Tab-separated table of N, CA and C in Angstrom:
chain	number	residue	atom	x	y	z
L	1	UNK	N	1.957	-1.773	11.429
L	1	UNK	CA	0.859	-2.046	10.518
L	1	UNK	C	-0.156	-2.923	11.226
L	2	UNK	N	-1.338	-2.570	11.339
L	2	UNK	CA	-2.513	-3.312	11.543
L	2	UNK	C	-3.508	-3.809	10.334
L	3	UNK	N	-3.807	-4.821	10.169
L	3	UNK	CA	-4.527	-5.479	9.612
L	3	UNK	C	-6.178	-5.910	9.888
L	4	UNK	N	-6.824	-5.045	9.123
L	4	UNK	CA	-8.304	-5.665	9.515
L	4	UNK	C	-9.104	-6.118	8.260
L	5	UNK	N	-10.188	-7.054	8.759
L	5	UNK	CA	-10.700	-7.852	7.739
L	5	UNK	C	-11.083	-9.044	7.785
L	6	UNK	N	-12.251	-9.493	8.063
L	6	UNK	CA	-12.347	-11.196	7.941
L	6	UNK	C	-12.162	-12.192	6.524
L	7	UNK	N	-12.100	-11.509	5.417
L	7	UNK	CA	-12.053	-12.029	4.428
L	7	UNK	C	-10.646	-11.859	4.119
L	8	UNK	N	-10.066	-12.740	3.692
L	8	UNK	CA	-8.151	-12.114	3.483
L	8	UNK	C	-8.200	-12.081	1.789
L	9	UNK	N	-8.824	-11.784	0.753
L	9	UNK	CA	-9.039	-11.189	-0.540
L	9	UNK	C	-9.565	-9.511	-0.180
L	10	UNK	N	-10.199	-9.227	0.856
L	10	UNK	CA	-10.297	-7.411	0.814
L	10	UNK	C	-9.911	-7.349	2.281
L	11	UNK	N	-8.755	-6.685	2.493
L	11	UNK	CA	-8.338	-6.296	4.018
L	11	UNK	C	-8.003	-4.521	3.688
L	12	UNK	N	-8.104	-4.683	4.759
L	12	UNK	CA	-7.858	-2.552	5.454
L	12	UNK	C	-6.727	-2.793	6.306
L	13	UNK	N	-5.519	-2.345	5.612
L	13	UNK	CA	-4.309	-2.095	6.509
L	13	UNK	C	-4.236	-1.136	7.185
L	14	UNK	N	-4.311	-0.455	8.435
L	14	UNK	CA	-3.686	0.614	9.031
L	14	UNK	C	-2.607	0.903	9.448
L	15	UNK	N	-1.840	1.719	8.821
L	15	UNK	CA	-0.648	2.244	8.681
L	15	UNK	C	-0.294	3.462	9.839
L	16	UNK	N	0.104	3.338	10.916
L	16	UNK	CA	0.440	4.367	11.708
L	16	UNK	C	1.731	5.827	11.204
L	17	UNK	N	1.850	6.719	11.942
L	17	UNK	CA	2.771	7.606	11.492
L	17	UNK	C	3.270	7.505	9.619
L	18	UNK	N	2.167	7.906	9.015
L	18	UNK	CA	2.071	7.556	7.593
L	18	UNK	C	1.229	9.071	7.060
L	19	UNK	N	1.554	9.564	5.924
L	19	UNK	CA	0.782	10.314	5.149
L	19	UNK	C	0.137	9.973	3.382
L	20	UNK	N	0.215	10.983	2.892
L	20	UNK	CA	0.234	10.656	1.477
L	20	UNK	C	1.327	10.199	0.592
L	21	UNK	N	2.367	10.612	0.991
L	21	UNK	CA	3.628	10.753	0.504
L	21	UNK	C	3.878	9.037	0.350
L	22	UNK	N	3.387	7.712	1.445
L	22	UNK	CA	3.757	6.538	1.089
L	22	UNK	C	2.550	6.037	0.938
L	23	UNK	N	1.004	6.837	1.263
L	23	UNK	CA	-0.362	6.050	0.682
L	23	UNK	C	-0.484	6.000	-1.099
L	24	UNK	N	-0.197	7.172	-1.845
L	24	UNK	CA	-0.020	7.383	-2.810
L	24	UNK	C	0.763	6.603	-3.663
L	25	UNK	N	2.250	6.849	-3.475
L	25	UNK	CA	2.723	6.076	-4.155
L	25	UNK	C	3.017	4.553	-4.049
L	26	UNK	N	2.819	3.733	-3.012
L	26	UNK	CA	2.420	2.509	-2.620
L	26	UNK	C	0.959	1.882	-3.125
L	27	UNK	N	0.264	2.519	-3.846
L	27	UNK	CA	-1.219	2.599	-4.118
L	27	UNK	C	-0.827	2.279	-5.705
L	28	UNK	N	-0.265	3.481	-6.113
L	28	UNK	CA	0.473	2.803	-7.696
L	28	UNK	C	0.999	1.810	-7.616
L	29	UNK	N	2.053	1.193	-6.929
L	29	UNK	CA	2.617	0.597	-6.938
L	29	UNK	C	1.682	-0.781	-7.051
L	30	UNK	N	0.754	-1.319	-6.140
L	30	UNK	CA	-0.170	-2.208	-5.575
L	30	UNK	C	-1.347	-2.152	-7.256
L	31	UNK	N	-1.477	-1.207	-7.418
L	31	UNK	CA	-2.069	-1.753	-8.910
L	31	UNK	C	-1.659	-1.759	-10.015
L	32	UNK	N	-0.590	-2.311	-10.073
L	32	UNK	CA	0.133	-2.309	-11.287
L	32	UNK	C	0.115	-3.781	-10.997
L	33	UNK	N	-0.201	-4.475	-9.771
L	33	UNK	CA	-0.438	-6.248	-9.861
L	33	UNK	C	-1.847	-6.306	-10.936
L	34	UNK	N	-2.150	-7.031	-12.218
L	34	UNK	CA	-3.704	-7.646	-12.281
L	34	UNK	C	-4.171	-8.464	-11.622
L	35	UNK	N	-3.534	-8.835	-10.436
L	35	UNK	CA	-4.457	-9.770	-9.528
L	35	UNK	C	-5.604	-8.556	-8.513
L	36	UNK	N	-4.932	-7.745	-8.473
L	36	UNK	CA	-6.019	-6.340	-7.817
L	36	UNK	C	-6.871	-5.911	-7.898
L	37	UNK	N	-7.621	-5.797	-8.220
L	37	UNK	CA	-9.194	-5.432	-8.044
L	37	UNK	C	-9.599	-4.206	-8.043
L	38	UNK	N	-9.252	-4.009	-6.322
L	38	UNK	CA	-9.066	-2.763	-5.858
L	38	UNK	C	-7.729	-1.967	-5.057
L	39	UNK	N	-7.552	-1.140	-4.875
L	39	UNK	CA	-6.341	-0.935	-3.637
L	39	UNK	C	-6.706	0.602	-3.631
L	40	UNK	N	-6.782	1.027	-2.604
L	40	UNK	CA	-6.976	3.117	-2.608
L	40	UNK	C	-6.713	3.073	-0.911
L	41	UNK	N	-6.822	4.068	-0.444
L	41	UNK	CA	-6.374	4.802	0.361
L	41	UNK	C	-7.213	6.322	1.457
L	42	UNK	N	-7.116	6.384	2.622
L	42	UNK	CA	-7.713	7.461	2.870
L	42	UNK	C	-7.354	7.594	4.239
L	43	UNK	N	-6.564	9.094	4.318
L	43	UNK	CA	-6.626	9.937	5.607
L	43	UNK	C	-7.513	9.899	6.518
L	44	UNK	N	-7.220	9.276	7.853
L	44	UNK	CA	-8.563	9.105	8.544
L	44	UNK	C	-8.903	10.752	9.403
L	45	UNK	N	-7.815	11.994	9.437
L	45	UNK	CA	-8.470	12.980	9.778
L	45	UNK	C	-7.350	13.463	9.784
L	46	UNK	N	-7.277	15.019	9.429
L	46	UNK	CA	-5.949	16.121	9.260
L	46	UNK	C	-5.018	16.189	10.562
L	47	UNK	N	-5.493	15.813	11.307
L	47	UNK	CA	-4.809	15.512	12.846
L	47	UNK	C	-4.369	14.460	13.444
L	48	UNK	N	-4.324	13.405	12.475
L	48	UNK	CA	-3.879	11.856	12.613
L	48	UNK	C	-3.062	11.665	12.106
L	49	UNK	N	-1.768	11.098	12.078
L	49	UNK	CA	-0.971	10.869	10.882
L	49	UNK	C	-1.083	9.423	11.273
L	50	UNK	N	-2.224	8.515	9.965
L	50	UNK	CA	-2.315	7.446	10.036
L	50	UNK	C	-3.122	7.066	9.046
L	51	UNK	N	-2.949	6.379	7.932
L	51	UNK	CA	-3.630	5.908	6.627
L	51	UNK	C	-4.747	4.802	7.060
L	52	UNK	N	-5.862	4.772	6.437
L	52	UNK	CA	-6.169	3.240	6.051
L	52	UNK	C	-5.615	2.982	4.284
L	53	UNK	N	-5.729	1.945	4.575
L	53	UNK	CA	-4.809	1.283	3.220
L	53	UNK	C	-5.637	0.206	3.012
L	54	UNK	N	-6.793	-0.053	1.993
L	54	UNK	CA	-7.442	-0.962	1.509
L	54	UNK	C	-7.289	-1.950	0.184
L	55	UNK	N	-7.091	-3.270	0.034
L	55	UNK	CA	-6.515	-3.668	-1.559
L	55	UNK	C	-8.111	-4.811	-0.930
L	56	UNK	N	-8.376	-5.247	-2.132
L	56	UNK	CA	-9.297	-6.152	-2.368
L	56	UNK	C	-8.457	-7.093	-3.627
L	57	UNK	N	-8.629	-8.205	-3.938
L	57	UNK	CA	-8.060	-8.970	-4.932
L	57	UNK	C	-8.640	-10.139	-5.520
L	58	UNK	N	-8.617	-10.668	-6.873
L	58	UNK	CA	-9.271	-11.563	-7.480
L	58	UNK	C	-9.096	-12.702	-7.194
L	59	UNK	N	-10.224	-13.462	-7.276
L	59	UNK	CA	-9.706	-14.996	-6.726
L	59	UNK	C	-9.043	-14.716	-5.711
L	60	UNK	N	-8.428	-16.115	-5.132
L	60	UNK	CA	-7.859	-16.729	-4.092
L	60	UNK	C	-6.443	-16.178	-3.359
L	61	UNK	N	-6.138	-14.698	-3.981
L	61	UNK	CA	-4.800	-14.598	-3.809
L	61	UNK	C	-5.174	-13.428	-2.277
L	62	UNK	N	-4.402	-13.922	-1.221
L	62	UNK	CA	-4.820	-13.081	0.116
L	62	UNK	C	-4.242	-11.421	0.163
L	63	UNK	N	-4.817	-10.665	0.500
L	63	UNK	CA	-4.773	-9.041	0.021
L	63	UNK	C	-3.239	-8.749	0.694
L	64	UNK	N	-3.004	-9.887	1.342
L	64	UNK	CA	-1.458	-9.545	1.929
L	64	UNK	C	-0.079	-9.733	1.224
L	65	UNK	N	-0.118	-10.657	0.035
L	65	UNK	CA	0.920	-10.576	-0.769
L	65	UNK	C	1.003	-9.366	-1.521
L	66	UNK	N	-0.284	-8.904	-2.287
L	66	UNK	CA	0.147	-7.525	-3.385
L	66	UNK	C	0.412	-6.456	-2.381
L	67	UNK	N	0.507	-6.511	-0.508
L	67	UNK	CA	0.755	-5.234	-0.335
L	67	UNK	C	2.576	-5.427	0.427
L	68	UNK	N	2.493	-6.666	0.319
L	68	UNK	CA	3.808	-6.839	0.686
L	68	UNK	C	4.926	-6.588	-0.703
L	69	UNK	N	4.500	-7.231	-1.875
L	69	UNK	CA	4.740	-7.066	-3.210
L	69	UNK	C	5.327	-5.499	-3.563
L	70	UNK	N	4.132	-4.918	-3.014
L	70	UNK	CA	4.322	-3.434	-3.476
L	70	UNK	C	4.967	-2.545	-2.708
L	71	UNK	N	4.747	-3.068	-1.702
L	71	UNK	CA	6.193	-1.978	-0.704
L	71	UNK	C	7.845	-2.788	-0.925
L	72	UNK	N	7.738	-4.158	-1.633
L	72	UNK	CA	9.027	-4.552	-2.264
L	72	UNK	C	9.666	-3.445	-3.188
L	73	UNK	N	8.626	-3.580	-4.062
L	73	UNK	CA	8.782	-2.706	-5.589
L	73	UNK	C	9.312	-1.314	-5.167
L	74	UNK	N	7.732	-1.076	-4.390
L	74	UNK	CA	8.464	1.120	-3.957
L	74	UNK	C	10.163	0.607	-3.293
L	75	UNK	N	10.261	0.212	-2.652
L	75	UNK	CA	11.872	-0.352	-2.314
L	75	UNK	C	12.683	-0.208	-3.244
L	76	UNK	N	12.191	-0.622	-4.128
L	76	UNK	CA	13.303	-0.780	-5.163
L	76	UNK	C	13.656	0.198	-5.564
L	77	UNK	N	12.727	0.911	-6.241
L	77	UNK	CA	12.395	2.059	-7.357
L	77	UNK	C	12.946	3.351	-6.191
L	78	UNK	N	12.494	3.407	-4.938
L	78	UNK	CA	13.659	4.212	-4.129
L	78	UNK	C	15.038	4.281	-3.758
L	79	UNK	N	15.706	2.966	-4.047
L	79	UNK	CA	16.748	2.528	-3.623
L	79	UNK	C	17.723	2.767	-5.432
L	80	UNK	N	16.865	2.542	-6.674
L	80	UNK	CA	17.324	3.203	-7.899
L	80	UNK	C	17.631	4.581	-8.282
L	81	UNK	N	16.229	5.715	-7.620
L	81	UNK	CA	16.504	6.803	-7.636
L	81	UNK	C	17.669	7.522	-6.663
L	82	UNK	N	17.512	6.355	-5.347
L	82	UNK	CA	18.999	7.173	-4.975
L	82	UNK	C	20.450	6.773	-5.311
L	83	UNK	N	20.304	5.797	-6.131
L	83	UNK	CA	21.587	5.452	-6.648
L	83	UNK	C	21.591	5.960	-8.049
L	84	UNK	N	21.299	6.958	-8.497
L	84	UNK	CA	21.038	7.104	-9.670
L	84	UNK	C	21.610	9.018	-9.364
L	85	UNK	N	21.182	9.340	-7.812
L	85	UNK	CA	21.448	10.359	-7.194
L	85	UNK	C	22.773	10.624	-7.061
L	86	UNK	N	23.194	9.712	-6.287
L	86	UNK	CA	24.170	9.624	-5.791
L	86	UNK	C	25.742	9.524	-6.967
């Protein structure tokens, strides 16, 4: 993961070897915080497998907790469905 951004309330994560499959649902995940603002996502070209990953956030809270937050959560909620599988 790369991190860009001088302001740490709106950063652009770049996510290497990544598609939709974890921009998407990591994106739900990330706004289901109300400290969020913003958070979306975008394919930088059909021949890249590599996301940008953008969250912006209210007040003082740095764009790096709700995305750490939210790949907690997808954790979880993956680690339920496969025990739920299993």
């Amino acid at each position: 993961v790369q991190a860009d951004g001088t302001d740490g309330n709106c950063v652009t994560f770049v996510l290497h070897d990544e598609d939709h499959t974890l921009g998407n649902s990591l994106r739900y995940m990330v706004m289901k915080n109300p400290d969020v603002e913003f958070c979306g996502y975008c394919i930088t070209h059909p021949s890249e497998s590599k996301i940008n990953f953008r969250i912006q956030t209210r007040g003082s809270l740095p764009a790096v907790e709700p995305f750490r937050k939210g790949l907690n959560d997808l954790m979880g909620v993956c680690q339920h469905v496969l025990d739920t599988f299993e």
